[in-house]
Amino acid sequence: MVKILLNGEEKEVAASNLTALIEEIGLDGRKIAVEKNLEIVPRSTYLATQIANGDRLEIVHFVGGG
Amino acid sequence: MDDQSLLNETWTVAGRTFSSRLIVGTGKYKDYAQNAAAARASGAEIVTVAVRRVNLTDPNRPMLMDYVKQDEFTYLPNTAGCFTGEDAVRTLRLAREAGGWNLVKLEVLSDPKTLYPDMEETLRSLKLLVKDGFDVMVYCSDDPVYARKLEEAGAAAIMPLAAPIGSGLGIQNPVTLRIIIENAKVPVLVDAGVGTASEAAEAMELGCDAVLMNTAIAEAKDPIRMARAMKHAVIAGREAYLAGRMPRKLYADPSSPLAGLI
């Protein structure tokens, strides 16, 4: 298990890469964008993106707004 | 103007051409289904959207994209909630990754009571975004000097308020809007302040390229009907602008001929 900060919340996750993490938390990867330690992670590199202790991740999507 | 020339009446922002001169927001609706129905009724081709953290406790909650679909509408991601240029760049980089689209709406607000834009920070943010390859439509005050500075800094469109966001007060500043419109070489949109259809027409009659609104539709008693009203109002206002209004006169001028009276 690795300890990460996900959307501002401390989480322990089993996933070791981003594709696995998105699956673990039940999100559809096509509708989101991910930032890891303040860097955008391009969708094509999710599988190759390792998740390690202390990583700060933001996962966002579009919501209603003006 | 016949129906065909009306159909050909388009406007272009950052190289993208649109027929509808109405952009609608996607906030404040009862639910996403109503939101989608209103957006369709408005005839809008562009909708504004916000970028927020996904809900981790309930990942299966309905998402905007399931209803207001990207194959039907062009998403215009905003920077609502950002107070600095760095926040705005960070938010819109995420939006670009999520949507694959670099046409964005910049809004950097300051005072929560008036939601007036912080123009100094807005200008600084615009420069950061332009450097990062974004096409930026900028929510701004109705200050013609700042409007010019935004254009010089590479804004794709200038979007002054007509009244505070969500106020529905109508066009409070026709003189400054007119000055901004006359001097701008990029599209000018009234963004914020319109409350009902006649005010949308008024904005278009001033010569705006388009109008952006959210609350006027979302908080109408019947949002879908109001969306339709706004669609017609924007078309009517544009047509009236192109037609050119008659001069105002102090005294009456009979419409029926005086000659040939019995």
PDB file of N, CA, C and O in Angstrom, chain A residues 5-9 11 22 24-28 30-46 56-66, chain B residues 24-27 32 35 48-56 59-60 62-66 70 75 77-78 80 90 93-99 105 107 212 214:
ATOM      1  N   LEU A   5      -1.761  11.798  -1.247  1.00  0.00           N
ATOM      2  CA  LEU A   5      -2.737  12.854  -0.978  1.00  0.00           C
ATOM      3  C   LEU A   5      -3.573  13.015  -2.255  1.00  0.00           C
ATOM      4  O   LEU A   5      -3.069  13.490  -3.272  1.00  0.00           O
ATOM      5  N   LEU A   6      -4.828  12.543  -2.187  1.00  0.00           N
ATOM      6  CA  LEU A   6      -5.682  12.536  -3.374  1.00  0.00           C
ATOM      7  C   LEU A   6      -6.812  13.554  -3.195  1.00  0.00           C
ATOM      8  O   LEU A   6      -7.614  13.424  -2.275  1.00  0.00           O
ATOM      9  N   ASN A   7      -6.842  14.540  -4.062  1.00  0.00           N
ATOM     10  CA  ASN A   7      -7.832  15.629  -3.950  1.00  0.00           C
ATOM     11  C   ASN A   7      -7.887  16.195  -2.531  1.00  0.00           C
ATOM     12  O   ASN A   7      -8.963  16.401  -1.972  1.00  0.00           O
ATOM     13  N   GLY A   8      -6.715  16.375  -1.958  1.00  0.00           N
ATOM     14  CA  GLY A   8      -6.627  16.994  -0.640  1.00  0.00           C
ATOM     15  C   GLY A   8      -6.874  16.051   0.522  1.00  0.00           C
ATOM     16  O   GLY A   8      -6.772  16.461   1.679  1.00  0.00           O
ATOM     17  N   GLU A   9      -7.192  14.775   0.221  1.00  0.00           N
ATOM     18  CA  GLU A   9      -7.455  13.817   1.301  1.00  0.00           C
ATOM     19  C   GLU A   9      -6.351  12.770   1.337  1.00  0.00           C
ATOM     20  O   GLU A   9      -5.920  12.274   0.300  1.00  0.00           O
ATOM     21  N   LYS A  11      -4.956   9.211   1.536  1.00  0.00           N
ATOM     22  CA  LYS A  11      -5.533   7.910   1.147  1.00  0.00           C
ATOM     23  C   LYS A  11      -4.448   6.862   1.103  1.00  0.00           C
ATOM     24  O   LYS A  11      -3.309   7.153   0.741  1.00  0.00           O
ATOM     25  N   ILE A  22      -7.033   4.775 -10.996  1.00  0.00           N
ATOM     26  CA  ILE A  22      -8.322   5.261 -11.514  1.00  0.00           C
ATOM     27  C   ILE A  22      -9.363   4.145 -11.435  1.00  0.00           C
ATOM     28  O   ILE A  22     -10.517   4.366 -11.079  1.00  0.00           O
ATOM     29  N   GLU A  24      -9.176   1.622  -9.299  1.00  0.00           N
ATOM     30  CA  GLU A  24      -9.395   1.323  -7.877  1.00  0.00           C
ATOM     31  C   GLU A  24     -10.443   2.254  -7.262  1.00  0.00           C
ATOM     32  O   GLU A  24     -11.271   1.827  -6.456  1.00  0.00           O
ATOM     33  N   ILE A  25     -10.413   3.524  -7.642  1.00  0.00           N
ATOM     34  CA  ILE A  25     -11.393   4.444  -7.059  1.00  0.00           C
ATOM     35  C   ILE A  25     -12.675   4.539  -7.881  1.00  0.00           C
ATOM     36  O   ILE A  25     -13.589   5.266  -7.526  1.00  0.00           O
ATOM     37  N   GLY A  26     -12.760   3.755  -8.942  1.00  0.00           N
ATOM     38  CA  GLY A  26     -14.029   3.628  -9.669  1.00  0.00           C
ATOM     39  C   GLY A  26     -14.347   4.767 -10.615  1.00  0.00           C
ATOM     40  O   GLY A  26     -15.511   5.104 -10.828  1.00  0.00           O
ATOM     41  N   LEU A  27     -13.311   5.383 -11.191  1.00  0.00           N
ATOM     42  CA  LEU A  27     -13.554   6.507 -12.107  1.00  0.00           C
ATOM     43  C   LEU A  27     -13.346   6.093 -13.551  1.00  0.00           C
ATOM     44  O   LEU A  27     -12.480   5.285 -13.869  1.00  0.00           O
ATOM     45  N   ASP A  28     -14.138   6.698 -14.396  1.00  0.00           N
ATOM     46  CA  ASP A  28     -13.994   6.462 -15.817  1.00  0.00           C
ATOM     47  C   ASP A  28     -12.884   7.368 -16.341  1.00  0.00           C
ATOM     48  O   ASP A  28     -13.009   8.582 -16.350  1.00  0.00           O
ATOM     49  N   ARG A  30     -11.874   8.314 -19.084  1.00  0.00           N
ATOM     50  CA  ARG A  30     -12.068   9.178 -20.248  1.00  0.00           C
ATOM     51  C   ARG A  30     -12.602  10.557 -19.892  1.00  0.00           C
ATOM     52  O   ARG A  30     -12.548  11.465 -20.681  1.00  0.00           O
ATOM     53  N   LYS A  31     -13.160  10.696 -18.719  1.00  0.00           N
ATOM     54  CA  LYS A  31     -13.871  11.933 -18.398  1.00  0.00           C
ATOM     55  C   LYS A  31     -13.135  12.806 -17.386  1.00  0.00           C
ATOM     56  O   LYS A  31     -13.725  13.683 -16.782  1.00  0.00           O
ATOM     57  N   ILE A  32     -11.873  12.522 -17.167  1.00  0.00           N
ATOM     58  CA  ILE A  32     -11.158  13.233 -16.109  1.00  0.00           C
ATOM     59  C   ILE A  32      -9.826  13.782 -16.617  1.00  0.00           C
ATOM     60  O   ILE A  32      -9.391  13.470 -17.723  1.00  0.00           O
ATOM     61  N   ALA A  33      -9.213  14.583 -15.770  1.00  0.00           N
ATOM     62  CA  ALA A  33      -7.832  14.988 -16.005  1.00  0.00           C
ATOM     63  C   ALA A  33      -7.097  14.833 -14.684  1.00  0.00           C
ATOM     64  O   ALA A  33      -7.685  14.988 -13.610  1.00  0.00           O
ATOM     65  N   VAL A  34      -5.808  14.504 -14.782  1.00  0.00           N
ATOM     66  CA  VAL A  34      -5.033  14.208 -13.581  1.00  0.00           C
ATOM     67  C   VAL A  34      -3.787  15.083 -13.512  1.00  0.00           C
ATOM     68  O   VAL A  34      -3.098  15.288 -14.517  1.00  0.00           O
ATOM     69  N   GLU A  35      -3.537  15.553 -12.305  1.00  0.00           N
ATOM     70  CA  GLU A  35      -2.320  16.301 -12.037  1.00  0.00           C
ATOM     71  C   GLU A  35      -1.578  15.552 -10.933  1.00  0.00           C
ATOM     72  O   GLU A  35      -2.170  15.190  -9.931  1.00  0.00           O
ATOM     73  N   LYS A  36      -0.283  15.297 -11.162  1.00  0.00           N
ATOM     74  CA  LYS A  36       0.523  14.621 -10.145  1.00  0.00           C
ATOM     75  C   LYS A  36       1.659  15.542  -9.725  1.00  0.00           C
ATOM     76  O   LYS A  36       2.443  15.977 -10.576  1.00  0.00           O
ATOM     77  N   ASN A  37       1.732  15.848  -8.475  1.00  0.00           N
ATOM     78  CA  ASN A  37       2.745  16.760  -7.947  1.00  0.00           C
ATOM     79  C   ASN A  37       2.857  18.025  -8.804  1.00  0.00           C
ATOM     80  O   ASN A  37       3.937  18.434  -9.213  1.00  0.00           O
ATOM     81  N   LEU A  38       1.691  18.596  -9.092  1.00  0.00           N
ATOM     82  CA  LEU A  38       1.531  19.864  -9.830  1.00  0.00           C
ATOM     83  C   LEU A  38       1.841  19.775 -11.329  1.00  0.00           C
ATOM     84  O   LEU A  38       1.834  20.780 -12.021  1.00  0.00           O
ATOM     85  N   GLU A  39       2.095  18.556 -11.830  1.00  0.00           N
ATOM     86  CA  GLU A  39       2.328  18.391 -13.268  1.00  0.00           C
ATOM     87  C   GLU A  39       1.146  17.644 -13.885  1.00  0.00           C
ATOM     88  O   GLU A  39       0.690  16.644 -13.335  1.00  0.00           O
ATOM     89  N   ILE A  40       0.679  18.117 -15.054  1.00  0.00           N
ATOM     90  CA  ILE A  40      -0.380  17.403 -15.777  1.00  0.00           C
ATOM     91  C   ILE A  40       0.146  16.041 -16.224  1.00  0.00           C
ATOM     92  O   ILE A  40       1.273  15.930 -16.705  1.00  0.00           O
ATOM     93  N   VAL A  41      -0.686  15.015 -16.057  1.00  0.00           N
ATOM     94  CA  VAL A  41      -0.312  13.696 -16.564  1.00  0.00           C
ATOM     95  C   VAL A  41      -1.116  13.442 -17.837  1.00  0.00           C
ATOM     96  O   VAL A  41      -2.338  13.323 -17.795  1.00  0.00           O
ATOM     97  N   PRO A  42      -0.447  13.375 -18.991  1.00  0.00           N
ATOM     98  CA  PRO A  42      -1.195  13.104 -20.234  1.00  0.00           C
ATOM     99  C   PRO A  42      -1.837  11.720 -20.177  1.00  0.00           C
ATOM    100  O   PRO A  42      -1.248  10.784 -19.613  1.00  0.00           O
ATOM    101  N   ARG A  43      -3.028  11.638 -20.744  1.00  0.00           N
ATOM    102  CA  ARG A  43      -3.804  10.392 -20.685  1.00  0.00           C
ATOM    103  C   ARG A  43      -3.019   9.192 -21.196  1.00  0.00           C
ATOM    104  O   ARG A  43      -3.109   8.099 -20.645  1.00  0.00           O
ATOM    105  N   SER A  44      -2.229   9.416 -22.228  1.00  0.00           N
ATOM    106  CA  SER A  44      -1.500   8.302 -22.848  1.00  0.00           C
ATOM    107  C   SER A  44      -0.430   7.719 -21.925  1.00  0.00           C
ATOM    108  O   SER A  44       0.101   6.645 -22.194  1.00  0.00           O
ATOM    109  N   THR A  45      -0.129   8.418 -20.831  1.00  0.00           N
ATOM    110  CA  THR A  45       0.961   7.932 -19.972  1.00  0.00           C
ATOM    111  C   THR A  45       0.461   7.417 -18.623  1.00  0.00           C
ATOM    112  O   THR A  45       1.253   7.186 -17.708  1.00  0.00           O
ATOM    113  N   TYR A  46      -0.858   7.228 -18.470  1.00  0.00           N
ATOM    114  CA  TYR A  46      -1.402   6.764 -17.178  1.00  0.00           C
ATOM    115  C   TYR A  46      -0.759   5.455 -16.715  1.00  0.00           C
ATOM    116  O   TYR A  46      -0.380   5.314 -15.561  1.00  0.00           O
ATOM    117  N   ARG A  56       1.191  13.741  -4.529  1.00  0.00           N
ATOM    118  CA  ARG A  56      -0.006  14.580  -4.403  1.00  0.00           C
ATOM    119  C   ARG A  56      -0.721  14.575  -5.740  1.00  0.00           C
ATOM    120  O   ARG A  56      -0.197  15.048  -6.742  1.00  0.00           O
ATOM    121  N   LEU A  57      -1.929  13.995  -5.720  1.00  0.00           N
ATOM    122  CA  LEU A  57      -2.691  13.869  -6.968  1.00  0.00           C
ATOM    123  C   LEU A  57      -3.980  14.685  -6.914  1.00  0.00           C
ATOM    124  O   LEU A  57      -4.630  14.753  -5.881  1.00  0.00           O
ATOM    125  N   GLU A  58      -4.286  15.284  -8.050  1.00  0.00           N
ATOM    126  CA  GLU A  58      -5.583  15.949  -8.199  1.00  0.00           C
ATOM    127  C   GLU A  58      -6.274  15.306  -9.390  1.00  0.00           C
ATOM    128  O   GLU A  58      -5.679  15.182 -10.465  1.00  0.00           O
ATOM    129  N   ILE A  59      -7.504  14.859  -9.174  1.00  0.00           N
ATOM    130  CA  ILE A  59      -8.294  14.315 -10.283  1.00  0.00           C
ATOM    131  C   ILE A  59      -9.538  15.190 -10.428  1.00  0.00           C
ATOM    132  O   ILE A  59     -10.304  15.328  -9.487  1.00  0.00           O
ATOM    133  N   VAL A  60      -9.679  15.775 -11.601  1.00  0.00           N
ATOM    134  CA  VAL A  60     -10.786  16.729 -11.811  1.00  0.00           C
ATOM    135  C   VAL A  60     -11.629  16.328 -13.010  1.00  0.00           C
ATOM    136  O   VAL A  60     -11.230  15.486 -13.818  1.00  0.00           O
ATOM    137  N   HIS A  61     -12.783  16.930 -13.085  1.00  0.00           N
ATOM    138  CA  HIS A  61     -13.637  16.772 -14.257  1.00  0.00           C
ATOM    139  C   HIS A  61     -14.426  18.067 -14.459  1.00  0.00           C
ATOM    140  O   HIS A  61     -14.288  19.011 -13.667  1.00  0.00           O
ATOM    141  N   PHE A  62     -15.247  18.096 -15.512  1.00  0.00           N
ATOM    142  CA  PHE A  62     -16.039  19.299 -15.770  1.00  0.00           C
ATOM    143  C   PHE A  62     -17.348  19.224 -14.993  1.00  0.00           C
ATOM    144  O   PHE A  62     -18.007  18.188 -14.954  1.00  0.00           O
ATOM    145  N   VAL A  63     -17.710  20.331 -14.385  1.00  0.00           N
ATOM    146  CA  VAL A  63     -19.016  20.453 -13.720  1.00  0.00           C
ATOM    147  C   VAL A  63     -19.702  21.700 -14.282  1.00  0.00           C
ATOM    148  O   VAL A  63     -19.095  22.485 -15.020  1.00  0.00           O
ATOM    149  N   GLY A  64     -20.963  21.871 -13.891  1.00  0.00           N
ATOM    150  CA  GLY A  64     -21.688  23.050 -14.345  1.00  0.00           C
ATOM    151  C   GLY A  64     -21.048  24.329 -13.841  1.00  0.00           C
ATOM    152  O   GLY A  64     -20.566  24.385 -12.716  1.00  0.00           O
ATOM    153  N   GLY A  65     -21.030  25.341 -14.689  1.00  0.00           N
ATOM    154  CA  GLY A  65     -20.457  26.636 -14.292  1.00  0.00           C
ATOM    155  C   GLY A  65     -20.818  27.709 -15.303  1.00  0.00           C
ATOM    156  O   GLY A  65     -21.246  27.415 -16.414  1.00  0.00           O
ATOM    157  N   GLY A  66     -20.616  28.952 -14.878  1.00  0.00           N
ATOM    158  CA  GLY A  66     -21.045  30.067 -15.728  1.00  0.00           C
ATOM    159  C   GLY A  66     -19.907  30.776 -16.420  1.00  0.00           C
ATOM    160  O   GLY A  66     -18.777  30.404 -16.352  1.00  0.00           O
TER     161      GLY A  66
ATOM    162  N   VAL B  24     -24.172  29.868 -23.327  1.00  0.00           N
ATOM    163  CA  VAL B  24     -24.879  29.690 -22.054  1.00  0.00           C
ATOM    164  C   VAL B  24     -24.015  28.963 -21.029  1.00  0.00           C
ATOM    165  O   VAL B  24     -23.197  28.103 -21.375  1.00  0.00           O
ATOM    166  N   GLY B  25     -24.231  29.323 -19.774  1.00  0.00           N
ATOM    167  CA  GLY B  25     -23.556  28.653 -18.667  1.00  0.00           C
ATOM    168  C   GLY B  25     -24.277  27.371 -18.308  1.00  0.00           C
ATOM    169  O   GLY B  25     -25.397  27.114 -18.767  1.00  0.00           O
ATOM    170  N   THR B  26     -23.625  26.570 -17.481  1.00  0.00           N
ATOM    171  CA  THR B  26     -24.222  25.289 -17.076  1.00  0.00           C
ATOM    172  C   THR B  26     -24.326  25.197 -15.554  1.00  0.00           C
ATOM    173  O   THR B  26     -24.421  24.109 -15.004  1.00  0.00           O
ATOM    174  N   GLY B  27     -24.334  26.353 -14.889  1.00  0.00           N
ATOM    175  CA  GLY B  27     -24.460  26.347 -13.428  1.00  0.00           C
ATOM    176  C   GLY B  27     -25.881  26.621 -12.989  1.00  0.00           C
ATOM    177  O   GLY B  27     -26.701  27.085 -13.780  1.00  0.00           O
ATOM    178  N   TYR B  32     -28.826  18.119 -14.227  1.00  0.00           N
ATOM    179  CA  TYR B  32     -28.139  18.140 -15.518  1.00  0.00           C
ATOM    180  C   TYR B  32     -29.099  17.937 -16.689  1.00  0.00           C
ATOM    181  O   TYR B  32     -28.861  18.416 -17.795  1.00  0.00           O
ATOM    182  N   ASN B  35     -30.619  21.211 -17.424  1.00  0.00           N
ATOM    183  CA  ASN B  35     -29.514  21.985 -17.979  1.00  0.00           C
ATOM    184  C   ASN B  35     -29.342  21.688 -19.475  1.00  0.00           C
ATOM    185  O   ASN B  35     -29.247  22.601 -20.308  1.00  0.00           O
ATOM    186  N   THR B  48     -20.360  27.215 -21.179  1.00  0.00           N
ATOM    187  CA  THR B  48     -19.259  27.344 -20.231  1.00  0.00           C
ATOM    188  C   THR B  48     -19.355  26.230 -19.197  1.00  0.00           C
ATOM    189  O   THR B  48     -20.451  25.784 -18.845  1.00  0.00           O
ATOM    190  N   VAL B  49     -18.201  25.782 -18.742  1.00  0.00           N
ATOM    191  CA  VAL B  49     -18.136  24.725 -17.724  1.00  0.00           C
ATOM    192  C   VAL B  49     -17.029  25.085 -16.727  1.00  0.00           C
ATOM    193  O   VAL B  49     -16.140  25.871 -17.035  1.00  0.00           O
ATOM    194  N   ALA B  50     -17.122  24.499 -15.546  1.00  0.00           N
ATOM    195  CA  ALA B  50     -16.095  24.713 -14.530  1.00  0.00           C
ATOM    196  C   ALA B  50     -15.306  23.423 -14.342  1.00  0.00           C
ATOM    197  O   ALA B  50     -15.742  22.343 -14.761  1.00  0.00           O
ATOM    198  N   VAL B  51     -14.136  23.541 -13.744  1.00  0.00           N
ATOM    199  CA  VAL B  51     -13.276  22.382 -13.481  1.00  0.00           C
ATOM    200  C   VAL B  51     -13.235  22.172 -11.964  1.00  0.00           C
ATOM    201  O   VAL B  51     -12.879  23.097 -11.230  1.00  0.00           O
ATOM    202  N   ARG B  52     -13.614  20.998 -11.520  1.00  0.00           N
ATOM    203  CA  ARG B  52     -13.607  20.725 -10.076  1.00  0.00           C
ATOM    204  C   ARG B  52     -13.120  19.305  -9.792  1.00  0.00           C
ATOM    205  O   ARG B  52     -13.157  18.444 -10.675  1.00  0.00           O
ATOM    206  N   ARG B  53     -12.701  19.085  -8.536  1.00  0.00           N
ATOM    207  CA  ARG B  53     -12.303  17.742  -8.108  1.00  0.00           C
ATOM    208  C   ARG B  53     -13.459  16.764  -8.288  1.00  0.00           C
ATOM    209  O   ARG B  53     -14.609  17.121  -8.039  1.00  0.00           O
ATOM    210  N   VAL B  54     -13.143  15.542  -8.708  1.00  0.00           N
ATOM    211  CA  VAL B  54     -14.184  14.512  -8.798  1.00  0.00           C
ATOM    212  C   VAL B  54     -14.595  14.113  -7.382  1.00  0.00           C
ATOM    213  O   VAL B  54     -13.830  14.250  -6.431  1.00  0.00           O
ATOM    214  N   ASN B  55     -15.816  13.623  -7.288  1.00  0.00           N
ATOM    215  CA  ASN B  55     -16.330  13.164  -6.004  1.00  0.00           C
ATOM    216  C   ASN B  55     -15.820  11.743  -5.750  1.00  0.00           C
ATOM    217  O   ASN B  55     -16.222  10.799  -6.419  1.00  0.00           O
ATOM    218  N   LEU B  56     -14.916  11.614  -4.782  1.00  0.00           N
ATOM    219  CA  LEU B  56     -14.291  10.306  -4.548  1.00  0.00           C
ATOM    220  C   LEU B  56     -15.201   9.368  -3.772  1.00  0.00           C
ATOM    221  O   LEU B  56     -15.093   8.151  -3.890  1.00  0.00           O
ATOM    222  N   PRO B  59     -18.206   7.994  -6.891  1.00  0.00           N
ATOM    223  CA  PRO B  59     -17.705   8.189  -8.262  1.00  0.00           C
ATOM    224  C   PRO B  59     -18.765   7.954  -9.340  1.00  0.00           C
ATOM    225  O   PRO B  59     -18.551   8.304 -10.495  1.00  0.00           O
ATOM    226  N   ASN B  60     -19.899   7.348  -8.952  1.00  0.00           N
ATOM    227  CA  ASN B  60     -20.918   7.064  -9.964  1.00  0.00           C
ATOM    228  C   ASN B  60     -21.970   8.152 -10.080  1.00  0.00           C
ATOM    229  O   ASN B  60     -22.966   7.990 -10.786  1.00  0.00           O
ATOM    230  N   PRO B  62     -23.993  11.324 -11.330  1.00  0.00           N
ATOM    231  CA  PRO B  62     -24.102  11.807 -12.713  1.00  0.00           C
ATOM    232  C   PRO B  62     -23.073  12.895 -13.001  1.00  0.00           C
ATOM    233  O   PRO B  62     -22.759  13.699 -12.135  1.00  0.00           O
ATOM    234  N   MET B  63     -22.538  12.858 -14.208  1.00  0.00           N
ATOM    235  CA  MET B  63     -21.554  13.857 -14.615  1.00  0.00           C
ATOM    236  C   MET B  63     -22.146  14.745 -15.708  1.00  0.00           C
ATOM    237  O   MET B  63     -22.939  14.287 -16.532  1.00  0.00           O
ATOM    238  N   LEU B  64     -21.713  15.982 -15.704  1.00  0.00           N
ATOM    239  CA  LEU B  64     -22.171  16.955 -16.707  1.00  0.00           C
ATOM    240  C   LEU B  64     -22.046  16.397 -18.120  1.00  0.00           C
ATOM    241  O   LEU B  64     -22.940  16.524 -18.946  1.00  0.00           O
ATOM    242  N   MET B  65     -20.897  15.744 -18.368  1.00  0.00           N
ATOM    243  CA  MET B  65     -20.604  15.268 -19.728  1.00  0.00           C
ATOM    244  C   MET B  65     -21.562  14.175 -20.201  1.00  0.00           C
ATOM    245  O   MET B  65     -21.646  13.912 -21.398  1.00  0.00           O
ATOM    246  N   ASP B  66     -22.277  13.542 -19.250  1.00  0.00           N
ATOM    247  CA  ASP B  66     -23.262  12.525 -19.643  1.00  0.00           C
ATOM    248  C   ASP B  66     -24.516  13.174 -20.226  1.00  0.00           C
ATOM    249  O   ASP B  66     -25.291  12.522 -20.917  1.00  0.00           O
ATOM    250  N   GLN B  70     -20.291  16.589 -25.323  1.00  0.00           N
ATOM    251  CA  GLN B  70     -19.252  17.316 -26.043  1.00  0.00           C
ATOM    252  C   GLN B  70     -19.351  17.180 -27.554  1.00  0.00           C
ATOM    253  O   GLN B  70     -18.731  17.957 -28.272  1.00  0.00           O
ATOM    254  N   TYR B  75     -17.264  22.959 -25.321  1.00  0.00           N
ATOM    255  CA  TYR B  75     -17.059  23.342 -23.920  1.00  0.00           C
ATOM    256  C   TYR B  75     -16.107  24.537 -23.850  1.00  0.00           C
ATOM    257  O   TYR B  75     -15.052  24.534 -24.491  1.00  0.00           O
ATOM    258  N   PRO B  77     -14.188  26.006 -20.936  1.00  0.00           N
ATOM    259  CA  PRO B  77     -13.866  25.884 -19.508  1.00  0.00           C
ATOM    260  C   PRO B  77     -13.544  27.252 -18.904  1.00  0.00           C
ATOM    261  O   PRO B  77     -12.876  28.070 -19.544  1.00  0.00           O
ATOM    262  N   ASN B  78     -14.021  27.473 -17.687  1.00  0.00           N
ATOM    263  CA  ASN B  78     -13.756  28.753 -17.036  1.00  0.00           C
ATOM    264  C   ASN B  78     -12.764  28.590 -15.883  1.00  0.00           C
ATOM    265  O   ASN B  78     -12.340  27.478 -15.559  1.00  0.00           O
ATOM    266  N   ALA B  80     -13.498  29.971 -12.851  1.00  0.00           N
ATOM    267  CA  ALA B  80     -14.248  30.415 -11.673  1.00  0.00           C
ATOM    268  C   ALA B  80     -13.587  29.870 -10.411  1.00  0.00           C
ATOM    269  O   ALA B  80     -13.212  28.694 -10.365  1.00  0.00           O
ATOM    270  N   ARG B  90      -3.128  26.676 -13.921  1.00  0.00           N
ATOM    271  CA  ARG B  90      -3.194  25.293 -13.422  1.00  0.00           C
ATOM    272  C   ARG B  90      -4.560  24.676 -13.769  1.00  0.00           C
ATOM    273  O   ARG B  90      -4.643  23.558 -14.281  1.00  0.00           O
ATOM    274  N   ARG B  93      -4.959  24.167 -17.602  1.00  0.00           N
ATOM    275  CA  ARG B  93      -4.146  23.062 -18.137  1.00  0.00           C
ATOM    276  C   ARG B  93      -4.871  21.746 -17.907  1.00  0.00           C
ATOM    277  O   ARG B  93      -4.873  20.870 -18.769  1.00  0.00           O
ATOM    278  N   LEU B  94      -5.488  21.620 -16.738  1.00  0.00           N
ATOM    279  CA  LEU B  94      -6.281  20.415 -16.459  1.00  0.00           C
ATOM    280  C   LEU B  94      -7.473  20.334 -17.409  1.00  0.00           C
ATOM    281  O   LEU B  94      -7.794  19.269 -17.928  1.00  0.00           O
ATOM    282  N   ALA B  95      -8.111  21.482 -17.636  1.00  0.00           N
ATOM    283  CA  ALA B  95      -9.270  21.514 -18.544  1.00  0.00           C
ATOM    284  C   ALA B  95      -8.861  21.093 -19.953  1.00  0.00           C
ATOM    285  O   ALA B  95      -9.567  20.348 -20.626  1.00  0.00           O
ATOM    286  N   ARG B  96      -7.684  21.567 -20.370  1.00  0.00           N
ATOM    287  CA  ARG B  96      -7.196  21.238 -21.707  1.00  0.00           C
ATOM    288  C   ARG B  96      -6.954  19.737 -21.823  1.00  0.00           C
ATOM    289  O   ARG B  96      -7.244  19.121 -22.842  1.00  0.00           O
ATOM    290  N   GLU B  97      -6.454  19.141 -20.747  1.00  0.00           N
ATOM    291  CA  GLU B  97      -6.206  17.700 -20.748  1.00  0.00           C
ATOM    292  C   GLU B  97      -7.529  16.924 -20.737  1.00  0.00           C
ATOM    293  O   GLU B  97      -7.679  15.931 -21.446  1.00  0.00           O
ATOM    294  N   ALA B  98      -8.502  17.417 -19.959  1.00  0.00           N
ATOM    295  CA  ALA B  98      -9.794  16.710 -19.860  1.00  0.00           C
ATOM    296  C   ALA B  98     -10.600  16.847 -21.143  1.00  0.00           C
ATOM    297  O   ALA B  98     -11.293  15.913 -21.547  1.00  0.00           O
ATOM    298  N   GLY B  99     -10.520  18.017 -21.767  1.00  0.00           N
ATOM    299  CA  GLY B  99     -11.383  18.277 -22.917  1.00  0.00           C
ATOM    300  C   GLY B  99     -10.669  18.297 -24.249  1.00  0.00           C
ATOM    301  O   GLY B  99     -11.300  18.239 -25.292  1.00  0.00           O
ATOM    302  N   LYS B 105     -12.283  30.404 -21.035  1.00  0.00           N
ATOM    303  CA  LYS B 105     -12.775  31.665 -20.477  1.00  0.00           C
ATOM    304  C   LYS B 105     -12.004  31.975 -19.196  1.00  0.00           C
ATOM    305  O   LYS B 105     -12.005  31.192 -18.258  1.00  0.00           O
ATOM    306  N   GLU B 107     -11.641  34.162 -15.919  1.00  0.00           N
ATOM    307  CA  GLU B 107     -12.263  35.100 -14.993  1.00  0.00           C
ATOM    308  C   GLU B 107     -11.506  35.048 -13.678  1.00  0.00           C
ATOM    309  O   GLU B 107     -11.346  34.000 -13.080  1.00  0.00           O
ATOM    310  N   LEU B 212     -23.169  36.173 -23.345  1.00  0.00           N
ATOM    311  CA  LEU B 212     -22.964  34.990 -22.497  1.00  0.00           C
ATOM    312  C   LEU B 212     -23.821  35.145 -21.255  1.00  0.00           C
ATOM    313  O   LEU B 212     -23.789  36.198 -20.615  1.00  0.00           O
ATOM    314  N   ASN B 214     -25.979  32.897 -17.854  1.00  0.00           N
ATOM    315  CA  ASN B 214     -26.255  31.672 -17.114  1.00  0.00           C
ATOM    316  C   ASN B 214     -27.516  31.830 -16.256  1.00  0.00           C
ATOM    317  O   ASN B 214     -28.551  31.219 -16.499  1.00  0.00           O
TER     318      ASN B 214
END
